[in-house]
Tab-separated table of C-alpha atoms in Angstrom:
chain	number	residue	atom	x	y	z
A	18	MET	CA	20.976	51.544	-26.384
A	19	ASP	CA	20.920	52.581	-22.723
A	20	ILE	CA	19.618	50.379	-19.844
A	21	SER	CA	16.307	52.300	-19.534
A	22	THR	CA	15.507	51.628	-23.128
A	23	LYS	CA	16.528	47.994	-22.852
A	24	LEU	CA	14.375	47.593	-19.718
A	25	SER	CA	11.365	49.151	-21.378
A	26	GLU	CA	11.776	46.917	-24.440
A	27	LEU	CA	12.125	43.762	-22.319
A	28	VAL	CA	8.982	44.674	-20.226
A	29	GLY	CA	7.010	45.498	-23.344
A	30	PHE	CA	8.108	42.238	-25.002
A	31	ALA	CA	6.889	40.250	-21.937
A	32	VAL	CA	3.387	41.537	-22.003
A	33	ARG	CA	0.983	41.270	-24.963
A	34	PRO	CA	-1.468	44.169	-25.488
A	35	GLY	CA	-4.663	43.633	-23.371
A	36	ASP	CA	-2.901	41.155	-20.955
A	37	PRO	CA	-2.269	41.602	-17.261
A	38	GLY	CA	1.005	43.535	-16.830
A	39	LEU	CA	3.909	44.362	-14.626
A	40	ALA	CA	6.082	47.197	-13.411
A	41	VAL	CA	9.781	46.915	-12.799
A	42	GLY	CA	12.008	49.262	-10.845
A	43	ILE	CA	15.819	49.081	-10.444
A	44	TYR	CA	17.191	50.623	-7.274
A	45	THR	CA	20.829	51.514	-6.358
A	46	ASP	CA	21.660	52.685	-3.012
A	47	GLY	CA	18.020	53.163	-2.135
A	48	LYS	CA	17.276	55.343	-5.239
A	49	LEU	CA	15.178	54.485	-8.170
A	50	ILE	CA	17.366	54.690	-11.189
A	51	HIS	CA	15.339	52.826	-13.913
A	52	GLN	CA	11.644	51.958	-14.250
A	53	ALA	CA	9.366	50.442	-16.835
A	54	SER	CA	5.785	49.177	-16.977
A	55	ALA	CA	3.488	47.479	-19.499
A	56	GLY	CA	0.055	45.804	-19.603
A	57	LEU	CA	-3.164	46.114	-17.593
A	58	ALA	CA	-3.741	46.409	-13.843
A	59	SER	CA	-7.367	45.407	-14.433
A	60	VAL	CA	-8.311	43.570	-17.658
A	61	GLU	CA	-11.937	44.054	-16.779
A	62	PHE	CA	-11.711	47.830	-16.639
A	63	GLU	CA	-8.820	48.092	-19.107
A	64	ALA	CA	-6.823	50.055	-16.491
A	65	ARG	CA	-3.254	50.375	-17.652
A	66	ILE	CA	-0.279	49.872	-15.356
A	67	ASP	CA	2.165	52.713	-15.033
A	68	THR	CA	5.083	53.399	-12.752
A	69	ARG	CA	2.778	54.721	-10.000
A	70	THR	CA	0.516	51.582	-9.953
A	71	ARG	CA	0.211	49.945	-6.566
A	72	PHE	CA	0.176	46.251	-6.401
A	73	ASP	CA	-1.475	44.059	-3.742
A	74	ILE	CA	1.308	41.498	-3.355
A	75	ALA	CA	-0.187	39.830	-0.254
A	76	SER	CA	1.944	36.831	0.483
A	77	MET	CA	4.043	37.066	-2.792
A	78	SER	CA	7.140	38.343	-0.969
A	79	LYS	CA	7.328	35.400	1.447
A	80	GLN	CA	9.095	33.178	-0.951
A	81	PHE	CA	11.959	35.779	-1.460
A	82	THR	CA	12.201	36.448	2.252
A	83	ALA	CA	12.264	32.719	3.054
A	84	THR	CA	15.021	32.180	0.507
A	85	ALA	CA	17.036	35.125	1.867
A	86	ALA	CA	16.673	33.762	5.424
A	87	LEU	CA	17.774	30.315	4.392
A	88	LEU	CA	20.833	31.702	2.624
A	89	LEU	CA	21.738	33.701	5.860
A	90	CYS	CA	21.209	30.466	7.777
A	91	ARG	CA	23.413	28.495	5.374
A	92	ASP	CA	26.155	31.128	5.878
A	93	GLY	CA	25.821	30.945	9.676
A	94	ARG	CA	24.560	34.430	10.100
A	95	LEU	CA	21.213	33.489	11.698
A	96	SER	CA	19.411	30.347	12.920
A	97	LEU	CA	15.858	29.449	11.853
A	98	ASP	CA	15.087	29.022	15.589
A	99	ASP	CA	16.180	32.559	16.520
A	100	ASP	CA	13.465	34.812	17.781
A	101	ILE	CA	12.694	37.324	14.970
A	102	ARG	CA	13.233	40.174	17.374
A	103	THR	CA	16.926	39.109	17.694
A	104	HIS	CA	17.428	40.436	14.240
A	105	LEU	CA	14.520	42.871	13.934
A	106	PRO	CA	14.271	44.342	17.442
A	107	ARG	CA	11.520	46.776	16.376
A	108	ALA	CA	9.293	43.893	15.185
A	109	PRO	CA	5.985	44.550	17.018
A	110	ARG	CA	4.699	42.352	19.805
A	111	THR	CA	1.078	41.702	19.095
A	112	PRO	CA	-1.553	40.447	21.603
A	113	TRP	CA	-1.574	37.065	19.894
A	114	SER	CA	2.170	36.695	19.732
A	115	ALA	CA	3.387	38.613	22.766
A	116	THR	CA	4.268	35.537	24.736
A	117	ALA	CA	5.112	33.246	21.858
A	118	ASN	CA	8.697	32.835	20.625
A	119	SER	CA	8.192	34.225	17.131
A	120	THR	CA	10.938	32.493	15.306
A	121	ILE	CA	12.399	32.996	11.877
A	122	ARG	CA	11.181	29.436	11.036
A	123	ALA	CA	7.617	30.532	11.625
A	124	ARG	CA	7.762	33.601	9.326
A	125	PRO	CA	7.148	31.951	5.943
A	126	TRP	CA	3.883	30.521	7.320
A	127	ASP	CA	3.077	33.567	9.404
A	128	ASP	CA	1.503	31.318	11.998
A	129	SER	CA	2.530	33.300	15.021
A	130	GLY	CA	0.987	36.603	13.855
A	131	ARG	CA	-2.320	35.300	12.536
A	132	ARG	CA	-5.348	36.521	14.436
A	133	GLY	CA	-7.118	33.774	16.220
A	134	GLY	CA	-4.150	31.500	16.147
A	135	GLY	CA	-3.636	29.044	13.360
A	136	ARG	CA	-1.474	25.972	12.919
A	137	PRO	CA	1.866	26.232	11.214
A	138	LEU	CA	1.958	24.527	7.880
A	139	ALA	CA	4.460	21.757	7.582
A	140	LEU	CA	6.803	21.028	4.794
A	141	PRO	CA	7.018	17.483	3.560
A	142	TRP	CA	10.825	17.729	4.019
A	143	PRO	CA	13.014	19.596	6.527
A	144	ALA	CA	13.744	23.270	5.750
A	145	SER	CA	17.486	22.499	5.547
A	146	ALA	CA	16.690	20.437	2.374
A	147	LEU	CA	15.644	23.701	0.649
A	148	LEU	CA	19.312	24.723	0.733
A	149	ARG	CA	20.251	21.731	-1.494
A	150	VAL	CA	19.805	22.048	-5.266
A	151	SER	CA	18.971	18.731	-6.857
A	152	PRO	CA	17.161	17.920	-10.058
A	153	SER	CA	15.437	15.008	-8.283
A	154	GLY	CA	14.074	17.206	-5.442
A	155	PRO	CA	14.657	17.220	-1.736
């Protein structure tokens, strides 16, 4: 059984008929090599998900971006206090963040890019504690 068939079976197994669904794509060197989908994009309208379905992920990607940034920080490749433009020089300067130091630390909370300001959310522990894995928590 090839990987595309295995992926389709796995995705189909994860979603029961009539349930909200998912789509999965596997990329190598920037090219889509395998894809699978199952379930509904809208339970109300019974609209099925296919490989062309667009998803409104909103803030869902922040957790993955934050984890990647913390791993790079752990490895000494960046600092959480670096201005984001040090690593992404084409990041736009917006009217509400043009004078602010838009740090990597601020990105998971998106506090420097929110229209009308906004206070940064605070973690109940230092960000460096997120790099430790402990069954008892930070």
